[in-house]
């Protein structure tokens, strides 16, 4: 991003590792596979979106951040910190620790849309207040980090399949194109961070743009690796978390601890980490360390194939199945075990909805026994609650949806929140409470504008979910 996200795992070039966010084949909050089971074309599906109320619903934004503190031992966090800072996603080891050694300046160039500035201001404020990083925005002159807002087409020409990315020692996309084969853009050759370029799409939804800002700016100043084993972090190729979490802020705060400096070896950093984390995260001393299980390349490659665009359906299905079997063989019981079942469910739901639901329920069983996976469960709920609606089981759908609404709110995921609310509205319609359904549906529009962007995208999402309702499919 993202276990159930809208982005795929990052891939690396042999020479230069370029941090980037990619578009997933499987959409997180899409229920189109279920809707496609109906016999009513989407353009004929009754929808209440085409009203005067729809047109006047403003885009909503989130209030004060509500990050949850890291909830594991400092010993485990130290191991995560070292893996995040001393390894690239390809598995290549990094020889030394790097960070900015001066106050960090950020400048925006290109064609930023209106939503970028408030989201960037909020992000920089969090980095200062929660991570204690000396970072500020400037409006002119050379900056340590240049965020260039360009089109998705330009990003695609520079790095096919990328949604956004960060590169060392450049300040513009044109400079990256010119120097992409040079050693200056190779993260493995970096010994100190002084100048980086972050490239984000101005023509994506506000949420996707914000997600890019969080992930790429965090990697510009902090860890370069992503770890599938992390359930509570944006530093994870599943990208379920789209804004920086409490764990992420702790990692960034430790990255800029005075005991550390660029050029330190892994052993040197490891030696001082216990004292750093003990000072910054005293609660972490109270948690018992848990065994850490690495994520083998074999599993990662199966996931990448399953989610990779341009791959034949049968190949993707076999790869998803392989990831599930590997997780079973290795005895995993965490969110990674759930991942394969989720992918299988998403791929099968159009052709075999009953089998898909069994995979979703299996994924939910593993998530329920894994701490810190509430947001993962909310994503699965969009699939299981949608299925309940297709069966006319409104009570079951509401029982699943309502506990997940505050989870989506706390996680600042407007796409997920609006999807859950639209599903809730359809369940209320099934119960005959048209007035409340209308109120919930209209309330979802403001979040959908942020999560999905344009009016046509919001209307399409509403039509997609309305098509689940058996009353609509029957013309009732």
CSV table of C-alpha atoms in Angstrom, one decimal:
chain,number,residue,atom,x,y,z
A,1,UNK,CA,0.0,0.0,0.0
A,2,UNK,CA,-1.2,-2.8,1.5
A,3,UNK,CA,-2.8,-7.4,3.7
A,4,UNK,CA,-6.0,-6.2,2.2
A,5,UNK,CA,-4.9,-3.0,0.5
A,6,UNK,CA,-5.3,-1.2,-2.7
A,7,UNK,CA,-1.6,-1.5,-3.5
A,8,UNK,CA,0.7,-4.4,-4.3
A,9,UNK,CA,4.1,-5.2,-2.8
A,10,UNK,CA,7.0,-3.1,-4.0
A,11,UNK,CA,9.4,-4.7,-6.5
A,12,UNK,CA,13.0,-3.8,-6.7
A,13,UNK,CA,15.4,-3.3,-9.7
A,14,UNK,CA,18.7,-5.2,-9.5
A,15,UNK,CA,20.7,-2.1,-9.2
A,16,UNK,CA,18.6,0.7,-7.7
A,17,UNK,CA,16.0,0.1,-5.1
A,18,UNK,CA,13.3,2.8,-5.4
A,19,UNK,CA,10.6,2.9,-2.8
A,20,UNK,CA,7.2,3.0,-4.4
A,21,UNK,CA,3.6,2.3,-3.9
A,22,UNK,CA,1.9,0.2,-6.6
A,23,UNK,CA,-1.7,-0.4,-7.7
A,24,UNK,CA,-3.3,-3.7,-6.5
A,25,UNK,CA,-5.2,-5.9,-8.8
A,26,UNK,CA,-7.5,-6.7,-5.9
A,27,UNK,CA,-9.3,-3.7,-4.6
A,28,UNK,CA,-9.7,-3.6,-0.8
A,29,UNK,CA,-13.1,-2.1,-0.5
A,30,UNK,CA,-14.6,-3.3,-3.7
A,31,UNK,CA,-17.6,-5.7,-3.6
A,32,UNK,CA,-18.0,-5.7,-7.3
A,33,UNK,CA,-17.5,-9.4,-7.5
A,34,UNK,CA,-20.7,-9.9,-5.5
A,35,UNK,CA,-22.6,-7.3,-7.4
A,36,UNK,CA,-21.7,-8.9,-10.6
A,37,UNK,CA,-23.6,-12.0,-9.5
A,38,UNK,CA,-26.9,-10.1,-10.0
A,39,UNK,CA,-28.7,-10.0,-13.3
A,40,UNK,CA,-29.3,-6.3,-13.3
A,41,UNK,CA,-26.8,-4.1,-15.2
A,42,UNK,CA,-25.2,-1.6,-13.0
A,43,UNK,CA,-26.6,1.3,-15.1
A,44,UNK,CA,-30.1,0.0,-14.4
A,45,UNK,CA,-29.6,-0.5,-10.7
A,46,UNK,CA,-31.7,1.8,-8.5
A,47,UNK,CA,-29.6,4.3,-6.6
A,48,UNK,CA,-30.4,7.2,-4.4
A,49,UNK,CA,-27.2,9.0,-5.2
A,50,UNK,CA,-28.7,11.1,-8.0
A,51,UNK,CA,-30.4,13.6,-5.8
A,52,UNK,CA,-29.9,17.3,-5.0
A,53,UNK,CA,-28.7,16.2,-1.5
A,54,UNK,CA,-25.8,14.2,-3.1
A,55,UNK,CA,-24.5,17.2,-5.0
A,56,UNK,CA,-24.3,19.4,-1.9
A,57,UNK,CA,-22.6,16.9,0.4
A,58,UNK,CA,-19.1,18.4,1.0
A,59,UNK,CA,-16.0,16.3,1.3
A,60,UNK,CA,-15.3,15.3,4.9
A,61,UNK,CA,-12.0,15.2,6.7
A,62,UNK,CA,-10.7,13.6,9.8
A,63,UNK,CA,-10.2,15.3,13.1
A,64,UNK,CA,-7.4,14.8,15.6
A,65,UNK,CA,-5.3,11.7,15.0
A,66,UNK,CA,-6.0,8.7,17.2
A,67,UNK,CA,-2.9,6.5,16.8
A,68,UNK,CA,-2.8,3.4,19.0
A,69,UNK,CA,0.5,2.9,20.9
A,70,UNK,CA,2.7,0.0,19.9
A,71,UNK,CA,1.6,-3.0,21.9
A,72,UNK,CA,4.6,-5.4,21.9
A,73,UNK,CA,7.9,-5.7,23.6
A,74,UNK,CA,10.8,-3.4,23.1
A,75,UNK,CA,12.8,-6.5,22.2
A,76,UNK,CA,10.5,-7.2,19.3
A,77,UNK,CA,10.4,-3.6,18.3
A,78,UNK,CA,14.2,-3.4,18.3
A,79,UNK,CA,14.3,-6.4,15.9
A,80,UNK,CA,11.8,-4.7,13.7
A,81,UNK,CA,13.8,-1.5,13.7
A,82,UNK,CA,17.0,-3.3,12.6
A,83,UNK,CA,15.2,-5.2,9.8
A,84,UNK,CA,13.5,-2.0,8.6
A,85,UNK,CA,16.7,0.1,8.5
A,86,UNK,CA,19.3,-2.5,7.4
A,87,UNK,CA,17.6,-4.3,4.6
A,88,UNK,CA,15.8,-3.5,1.4
A,89,UNK,CA,12.6,-5.1,0.3
A,90,UNK,CA,14.6,-7.2,-2.2
A,91,UNK,CA,16.4,-8.8,0.8
A,92,UNK,CA,19.6,-7.0,0.1
A,93,UNK,CA,21.5,-5.9,3.2
A,94,UNK,CA,22.4,-2.3,3.8
A,95,UNK,CA,25.8,-1.7,5.3
A,96,UNK,CA,25.1,1.4,7.4
A,97,UNK,CA,22.3,3.4,9.1
A,98,UNK,CA,21.2,6.6,7.3
A,99,UNK,CA,19.0,9.5,8.2
A,100,UNK,CA,19.0,13.3,7.9
A,101,UNK,CA,21.6,14.9,10.2
A,102,UNK,CA,20.2,18.4,9.9
A,103,UNK,CA,16.7,20.0,10.3
A,104,UNK,CA,14.6,18.8,7.4
A,105,UNK,CA,13.0,21.1,4.9
A,106,UNK,CA,10.1,20.1,2.6
A,107,UNK,CA,8.9,21.9,-0.6
A,108,UNK,CA,6.0,21.1,-2.8
A,109,UNK,CA,6.4,21.6,-6.6
A,110,UNK,CA,4.4,20.5,-9.7
A,111,UNK,CA,0.6,20.8,-9.7
A,112,UNK,CA,-0.6,20.0,-6.3
A,113,UNK,CA,-4.4,19.6,-5.9
A,114,UNK,CA,-6.3,21.4,-3.1
A,115,UNK,CA,-6.3,18.5,-0.7
A,116,UNK,CA,-2.5,18.1,-0.7
A,117,UNK,CA,-1.6,21.1,1.4
A,118,UNK,CA,-3.9,20.4,4.4
A,119,UNK,CA,-2.9,16.8,4.5
A,120,UNK,CA,0.8,17.6,4.3
A,121,UNK,CA,0.5,20.2,7.0
A,122,UNK,CA,-1.2,17.7,9.2
A,123,UNK,CA,1.4,15.0,8.5
A,124,UNK,CA,4.3,17.4,9.2
A,125,UNK,CA,2.6,18.4,12.4
A,126,UNK,CA,2.4,14.8,13.5
A,127,UNK,CA,6.0,14.2,12.7
A,128,UNK,CA,7.0,17.1,14.9
A,129,UNK,CA,4.7,16.5,17.7
A,130,UNK,CA,4.6,12.7,17.9
A,131,UNK,CA,8.1,11.8,16.6
A,132,UNK,CA,10.0,14.9,17.7
A,133,UNK,CA,11.5,15.4,14.2
A,134,UNK,CA,12.7,18.9,13.2
A,135,UNK,CA,10.8,19.1,9.9
A,136,UNK,CA,9.2,22.1,8.3
A,137,UNK,CA,7.8,23.2,4.9
A,138,UNK,CA,9.3,26.0,2.8
A,139,UNK,CA,7.9,27.7,-0.2
A,140,UNK,CA,11.0,28.7,-2.1
A,141,UNK,CA,14.7,27.6,-2.5
A,142,UNK,CA,16.3,24.2,-2.3
A,143,UNK,CA,14.7,21.7,0.1
A,144,UNK,CA,15.9,18.5,1.6
A,145,UNK,CA,12.8,16.8,0.3
A,146,UNK,CA,10.9,17.9,-2.8
A,147,UNK,CA,7.4,16.6,-3.2
A,148,UNK,CA,6.5,16.9,-6.9
A,149,UNK,CA,2.9,16.5,-7.8
A,150,UNK,CA,2.7,15.0,-11.3
A,151,UNK,CA,0.1,13.0,-13.3
A,152,UNK,CA,-0.4,9.3,-12.9
A,153,UNK,CA,0.6,9.0,-16.5
A,154,UNK,CA,4.0,10.6,-15.9
A,155,UNK,CA,4.6,8.4,-12.9
A,156,UNK,CA,3.7,5.4,-15.0
A,157,UNK,CA,6.1,6.4,-17.7
A,158,UNK,CA,8.9,6.7,-15.2
A,159,UNK,CA,8.1,3.6,-13.2
A,160,UNK,CA,5.4,1.4,-14.7
A,161,UNK,CA,2.8,0.2,-12.2
A,162,UNK,CA,3.9,2.7,-9.5
A,163,UNK,CA,1.4,4.9,-7.8
A,164,UNK,CA,4.1,7.0,-6.1
A,165,UNK,CA,7.7,6.7,-5.2
A,166,UNK,CA,10.7,8.2,-3.5
A,167,UNK,CA,14.3,8.4,-4.8
A,168,UNK,CA,17.5,9.7,-3.2
A,169,UNK,CA,19.6,12.6,-4.5
A,170,UNK,CA,17.0,14.0,-7.0
A,171,UNK,CA,14.5,16.9,-6.7
A,172,UNK,CA,12.4,16.4,-9.9
A,173,UNK,CA,11.0,13.7,-12.1
A,174,UNK,CA,13.1,15.0,-15.0
A,175,UNK,CA,16.3,14.6,-12.9
A,176,UNK,CA,15.3,11.1,-11.9
A,177,UNK,CA,14.7,10.2,-15.6
A,178,UNK,CA,18.2,11.5,-16.4
A,179,UNK,CA,20.0,9.9,-13.5
A,180,UNK,CA,18.0,6.7,-12.8
A,181,UNK,CA,20.9,4.5,-14.0
A,182,UNK,CA,23.5,6.4,-11.9
A,183,UNK,CA,24.9,5.4,-8.5
A,184,UNK,CA,23.4,8.6,-6.9
A,185,UNK,CA,19.9,7.1,-7.1
A,186,UNK,CA,21.0,3.8,-5.5
A,187,UNK,CA,19.8,3.4,-1.9
A,188,UNK,CA,22.5,0.8,-1.3
A,189,UNK,CA,25.2,3.4,-1.9
A,190,UNK,CA,23.7,6.0,0.4
A,191,UNK,CA,25.7,7.0,3.4
A,192,UNK,CA,23.8,10.2,4.5
A,193,UNK,CA,20.5,11.7,3.5
A,194,UNK,CA,20.6,15.2,2.2
A,195,UNK,CA,18.3,15.5,-0.8
A,196,UNK,CA,15.4,13.3,-1.9
A,197,UNK,CA,12.5,13.5,-4.3
A,198,UNK,CA,9.0,12.2,-3.6
A,199,UNK,CA,6.6,11.9,-6.6
A,200,UNK,CA,2.9,11.7,-6.0
A,201,UNK,CA,-0.1,11.8,-8.4
A,202,UNK,CA,-2.2,15.0,-8.5
A,203,UNK,CA,-5.0,13.2,-10.3
A,204,UNK,CA,-5.7,10.4,-7.8
A,205,UNK,CA,-8.3,10.5,-5.0
A,206,UNK,CA,-7.5,12.7,-2.0
A,207,UNK,CA,-7.1,9.6,0.2
A,208,UNK,CA,-4.7,7.9,-2.3
A,209,UNK,CA,-2.6,11.1,-2.4
A,210,UNK,CA,-2.6,11.3,1.4
A,211,UNK,CA,-1.6,7.7,1.7
A,212,UNK,CA,1.3,8.3,-0.7
A,213,UNK,CA,2.4,11.3,1.4
A,214,UNK,CA,2.5,9.3,4.6
A,215,UNK,CA,4.3,6.2,3.1
A,216,UNK,CA,6.8,8.0,0.9
A,217,UNK,CA,7.7,10.8,3.2
A,218,UNK,CA,8.1,8.4,6.1
A,219,UNK,CA,10.5,6.3,4.0
A,220,UNK,CA,12.3,9.5,2.8
A,221,UNK,CA,13.2,10.3,6.4
A,222,UNK,CA,13.2,6.8,8.0
A,223,UNK,CA,13.1,3.0,7.2
A,224,UNK,CA,13.5,1.8,3.6
A,225,UNK,CA,12.2,-1.7,4.1
A,226,UNK,CA,8.7,-3.1,4.4
A,227,UNK,CA,7.9,-6.2,6.5
A,228,UNK,CA,4.9,-8.4,6.0
A,229,UNK,CA,5.2,-9.6,9.6
A,230,UNK,CA,4.1,-6.2,11.0
A,231,UNK,CA,0.4,-6.0,11.7
A,232,UNK,CA,0.3,-2.3,12.8
A,233,UNK,CA,2.5,-0.3,10.4
A,234,UNK,CA,2.6,1.4,7.0
A,235,UNK,CA,6.0,-0.2,6.7
A,236,UNK,CA,4.3,-3.3,5.4
A,237,UNK,CA,3.7,-4.3,1.8
A,238,UNK,CA,0.1,-5.2,2.6
A,239,UNK,CA,-0.4,-1.5,3.2
A,240,UNK,CA,-3.6,-2.1,5.2
A,241,UNK,CA,-2.6,0.9,7.4
A,242,UNK,CA,-2.7,4.0,5.2
A,243,UNK,CA,-1.6,6.6,7.7
A,244,UNK,CA,1.3,6.5,10.1
A,245,UNK,CA,0.5,4.4,13.2
A,246,UNK,CA,1.7,4.7,16.8
A,247,UNK,CA,4.4,2.0,16.0
A,248,UNK,CA,5.5,4.0,13.0
A,249,UNK,CA,5.9,7.2,15.0
A,250,UNK,CA,7.9,5.3,17.6
A,251,UNK,CA,10.2,4.0,14.9
A,252,UNK,CA,10.7,7.5,13.4
A,253,UNK,CA,11.3,8.9,16.9
A,254,UNK,CA,13.9,6.3,17.6
A,255,UNK,CA,15.5,6.9,14.2
A,256,UNK,CA,16.2,10.5,15.2
A,257,UNK,CA,17.4,9.7,18.8
A,258,UNK,CA,20.6,11.5,19.7
A,259,UNK,CA,22.4,8.2,20.3
A,260,UNK,CA,22.2,7.4,16.6
A,261,UNK,CA,24.0,8.9,13.6
A,262,UNK,CA,24.4,8.2,9.9
A,263,UNK,CA,27.2,5.7,9.1
A,264,UNK,CA,26.6,3.4,12.2
A,265,UNK,CA,26.7,-0.3,11.6
A,266,UNK,CA,23.9,-2.7,12.5
A,267,UNK,CA,25.9,-3.9,15.5
A,268,UNK,CA,26.4,-0.3,16.7
A,269,UNK,CA,22.7,0.5,16.4
A,270,UNK,CA,21.7,-2.7,18.1
A,271,UNK,CA,23.9,-1.9,21.0
A,272,UNK,CA,22.1,1.4,21.9
A,273,UNK,CA,18.6,0.5,20.8
A,274,UNK,CA,17.5,-1.1,24.2
A,275,UNK,CA,18.3,2.2,26.0
A,276,UNK,CA,16.6,4.3,23.3
A,277,UNK,CA,13.4,2.3,23.3
A,278,UNK,CA,13.4,2.0,27.1
A,279,UNK,CA,13.4,5.8,27.3
A,280,UNK,CA,10.9,6.4,24.4
A,281,UNK,CA,8.6,3.5,25.1
A,282,UNK,CA,8.7,2.4,28.7
A,283,UNK,CA,5.4,0.4,28.3
A,284,UNK,CA,7.3,-1.8,25.9
A,285,UNK,CA,9.4,-3.2,28.8
A,286,UNK,CA,6.2,-4.7,30.3
A,287,UNK,CA,5.4,-6.9,27.3
A,288,UNK,CA,6.9,-10.3,27.0
A,289,UNK,CA,9.0,-10.8,23.8
A,290,UNK,CA,7.4,-13.0,21.1
A,291,UNK,CA,9.1,-15.3,18.6
A,292,UNK,CA,9.8,-13.5,15.3
A,293,UNK,CA,9.1,-15.4,12.2
A,294,UNK,CA,10.7,-14.2,9.0
A,295,UNK,CA,8.8,-14.0,5.7
A,296,UNK,CA,10.5,-16.2,3.1
A,297,UNK,CA,11.0,-15.0,-0.4
A,298,UNK,CA,9.0,-18.0,-1.6
A,299,UNK,CA,5.8,-16.7,0.1
A,300,UNK,CA,6.5,-13.1,-1.0
A,301,UNK,CA,6.9,-14.1,-4.6
A,302,UNK,CA,3.7,-16.1,-4.5
A,303,UNK,CA,1.8,-13.0,-3.2
A,304,UNK,CA,3.4,-10.7,-5.7
A,305,UNK,CA,2.4,-13.1,-8.5
A,306,UNK,CA,-1.2,-13.3,-7.1
A,307,UNK,CA,-1.6,-9.6,-7.0
A,308,UNK,CA,0.5,-8.6,-10.0
A,309,UNK,CA,-1.2,-6.8,-12.8
A,310,UNK,CA,-1.2,-8.4,-16.2
A,311,UNK,CA,-1.1,-11.9,-14.8
A,312,UNK,CA,-3.6,-14.5,-16.0
A,313,UNK,CA,-6.4,-15.3,-13.6
A,314,UNK,CA,-5.5,-19.0,-13.2
A,315,UNK,CA,-1.9,-18.1,-12.4
A,316,UNK,CA,-3.0,-15.6,-9.9
A,317,UNK,CA,-5.4,-18.0,-8.3
A,318,UNK,CA,-2.7,-20.8,-8.1
A,319,UNK,CA,-0.3,-18.3,-6.5
A,320,UNK,CA,-2.8,-17.2,-3.9
A,321,UNK,CA,-3.5,-20.8,-3.1
A,322,UNK,CA,0.2,-21.5,-2.9
A,323,UNK,CA,0.7,-18.6,-0.4
A,324,UNK,CA,-2.1,-20.1,1.8
A,325,UNK,CA,-0.5,-23.6,1.7
A,326,UNK,CA,3.0,-22.3,2.5
A,327,UNK,CA,1.6,-20.4,5.5
A,328,UNK,CA,-0.1,-23.5,6.7
A,329,UNK,CA,3.0,-25.7,6.2
A,330,UNK,CA,5.1,-23.2,8.2
A,331,UNK,CA,2.6,-23.1,11.0
A,332,UNK,CA,1.7,-19.4,10.7
A,333,UNK,CA,-1.3,-18.3,12.6
A,334,UNK,CA,-1.1,-14.5,12.2
A,335,UNK,CA,-2.4,-12.0,9.7
A,336,UNK,CA,-0.1,-13.5,7.0
A,337,UNK,CA,-2.0,-16.8,7.3
A,338,UNK,CA,-5.2,-14.8,6.7
A,339,UNK,CA,-3.8,-13.1,3.7
A,340,UNK,CA,-3.9,-16.1,1.4
A,341,UNK,CA,-7.5,-16.9,2.3
A,342,UNK,CA,-8.5,-13.3,1.7
A,343,UNK,CA,-6.9,-13.3,-1.7
A,344,UNK,CA,-8.6,-16.6,-2.5
A,345,UNK,CA,-12.0,-15.2,-1.4
A,346,UNK,CA,-11.6,-12.1,-3.6
A,347,UNK,CA,-10.7,-14.1,-6.6
A,348,UNK,CA,-13.4,-16.7,-6.2
A,349,UNK,CA,-16.4,-14.6,-5.2
A,350,UNK,CA,-17.7,-14.0,-8.7
A,351,UNK,CA,-17.6,-17.6,-9.7
A,352,UNK,CA,-18.1,-19.5,-6.4
A,353,UNK,CA,-19.4,-17.1,-3.8
A,354,UNK,CA,-20.0,-19.9,-1.2
A,355,UNK,CA,-16.4,-21.1,-1.4
A,356,UNK,CA,-15.2,-17.4,-1.3
A,357,UNK,CA,-17.1,-16.9,1.9
A,358,UNK,CA,-15.5,-19.9,3.5
A,359,UNK,CA,-12.1,-18.4,2.7
A,360,UNK,CA,-13.2,-15.0,4.2
A,361,UNK,CA,-14.4,-16.7,7.4
A,362,UNK,CA,-11.1,-18.7,7.6
A,363,UNK,CA,-9.2,-15.4,7.3
A,364,UNK,CA,-11.4,-13.8,10.0
A,365,UNK,CA,-10.7,-16.7,12.4
A,366,UNK,CA,-6.9,-16.2,12.2
A,367,UNK,CA,-7.3,-12.4,12.5
A,368,UNK,CA,-9.5,-12.7,15.6
A,369,UNK,CA,-6.7,-14.6,17.3
A,370,UNK,CA,-4.1,-12.1,16.3
A,371,UNK,CA,-3.8,-8.9,18.4
A,372,UNK,CA,-3.8,-5.6,16.5
A,373,UNK,CA,-5.7,-6.7,13.5
A,374,UNK,CA,-9.0,-4.8,14.0
A,375,UNK,CA,-8.5,-2.9,10.8
A,376,UNK,CA,-7.7,-6.1,8.9
A,377,UNK,CA,-11.1,-7.5,10.2
A,378,UNK,CA,-12.9,-4.4,9.0
A,379,UNK,CA,-11.7,-5.1,5.4
A,380,UNK,CA,-12.9,-8.7,5.6
A,381,UNK,CA,-16.2,-7.5,7.0
A,382,UNK,CA,-16.9,-5.5,3.8
A,383,UNK,CA,-17.0,-8.9,2.0
A,384,UNK,CA,-18.9,-10.9,4.5
A,385,UNK,CA,-21.4,-8.2,5.2
A,386,UNK,CA,-21.9,-7.6,1.5
A,387,UNK,CA,-22.7,-11.3,1.1
A,388,UNK,CA,-25.2,-11.2,4.0
A,389,UNK,CA,-27.0,-8.3,2.2
A,390,UNK,CA,-27.2,-10.4,-1.1
A,391,UNK,CA,-29.0,-13.1,1.0
A,392,UNK,CA,-31.3,-10.5,2.5
A,393,UNK,CA,-29.9,-11.0,6.0
A,394,UNK,CA,-29.9,-7.4,7.2
A,395,UNK,CA,-29.5,-8.3,10.9
A,396,UNK,CA,-26.3,-10.2,10.3
A,397,UNK,CA,-24.9,-7.5,8.0
A,398,UNK,CA,-25.6,-4.8,10.6
A,399,UNK,CA,-24.1,-6.9,13.4
A,400,UNK,CA,-20.9,-7.2,11.4
A,401,UNK,CA,-20.7,-3.6,10.1
A,402,UNK,CA,-21.4,-1.5,13.2
A,403,UNK,CA,-18.4,-2.5,15.3
A,404,UNK,CA,-16.1,-1.8,12.4
A,405,UNK,CA,-17.3,1.8,11.8
A,406,UNK,CA,-15.2,3.3,14.7
A,407,UNK,CA,-12.2,1.2,13.5
A,408,UNK,CA,-12.3,2.7,10.1
A,409,UNK,CA,-12.8,6.2,11.6
A,410,UNK,CA,-9.8,5.8,14.0
A,411,UNK,CA,-7.7,4.5,11.1
A,412,UNK,CA,-8.7,7.6,9.0
A,413,UNK,CA,-9.7,5.4,6.1
A,414,UNK,CA,-12.5,7.2,4.3
A,415,UNK,CA,-12.8,4.7,1.5
A,416,UNK,CA,-13.4,1.9,4.0
A,417,UNK,CA,-15.6,4.0,6.2
A,418,UNK,CA,-17.9,5.1,3.4
A,419,UNK,CA,-18.1,1.6,2.0
A,420,UNK,CA,-19.2,0.2,5.4
A,421,UNK,CA,-21.7,3.1,5.7
A,422,UNK,CA,-23.2,2.3,2.2
A,423,UNK,CA,-23.5,-1.3,3.2
A,424,UNK,CA,-25.2,-0.3,6.4
A,425,UNK,CA,-27.7,1.8,4.4
A,426,UNK,CA,-28.6,-1.1,2.2
A,427,UNK,CA,-29.1,-3.3,5.3
A,428,UNK,CA,-31.4,-0.6,6.8
A,429,UNK,CA,-33.4,-0.6,3.6
A,430,UNK,CA,-33.9,-4.3,3.9
A,431,UNK,CA,-35.3,-3.8,7.4
A,432,UNK,CA,-37.7,-1.2,6.0
A,433,UNK,CA,-36.1,1.8,7.7
A,434,UNK,CA,-35.9,4.0,4.6
A,435,UNK,CA,-35.5,7.3,6.4
A,436,UNK,CA,-32.5,6.2,8.4
A,437,UNK,CA,-31.0,4.4,5.4
A,438,UNK,CA,-31.2,7.7,3.5
A,439,UNK,CA,-29.5,9.6,6.3
A,440,UNK,CA,-26.6,7.1,6.5
A,441,UNK,CA,-26.2,7.0,2.7
A,442,UNK,CA,-26.0,10.7,2.4
A,443,UNK,CA,-23.6,10.9,5.4
A,444,UNK,CA,-21.4,8.4,3.5
A,445,UNK,CA,-21.0,10.7,0.5
A,446,UNK,CA,-18.7,13.2,2.2
A,447,UNK,CA,-16.3,10.4,3.2
A,448,UNK,CA,-16.6,8.8,-0.2
A,449,UNK,CA,-15.6,12.1,-1.9
A,450,UNK,CA,-12.3,11.9,0.1
A,451,UNK,CA,-11.9,8.2,-0.3
A,452,UNK,CA,-12.8,7.7,-4.0
A,453,UNK,CA,-12.5,11.2,-5.4
A,454,UNK,CA,-14.7,12.3,-8.2
A,455,UNK,CA,-18.5,12.3,-8.2
A,456,UNK,CA,-18.6,9.6,-10.9
A,457,UNK,CA,-16.4,7.4,-8.7
A,458,UNK,CA,-18.7,8.0,-5.7
A,459,UNK,CA,-21.8,7.3,-7.7
A,460,UNK,CA,-20.2,4.1,-9.2
A,461,UNK,CA,-19.4,2.9,-5.7
A,462,UNK,CA,-23.0,3.6,-4.5
A,463,UNK,CA,-24.5,1.8,-7.5
A,464,UNK,CA,-22.1,-1.2,-7.0
A,465,UNK,CA,-23.3,-1.6,-3.4
A,466,UNK,CA,-27.0,-0.9,-4.2
A,467,UNK,CA,-26.8,-3.8,-6.7
A,468,UNK,CA,-26.2,-6.1,-3.7
A,469,UNK,CA,-29.7,-5.5,-2.3
A,470,UNK,CA,-32.1,-8.3,-3.5
A,471,UNK,CA,-34.9,-5.8,-3.6
A,472,UNK,CA,-33.0,-3.8,-6.2
A,473,UNK,CA,-32.1,-6.9,-8.2
A,474,UNK,CA,-35.8,-7.9,-8.2
A,475,UNK,CA,-36.9,-4.4,-9.2
A,476,UNK,CA,-38.5,-3.8,-5.8
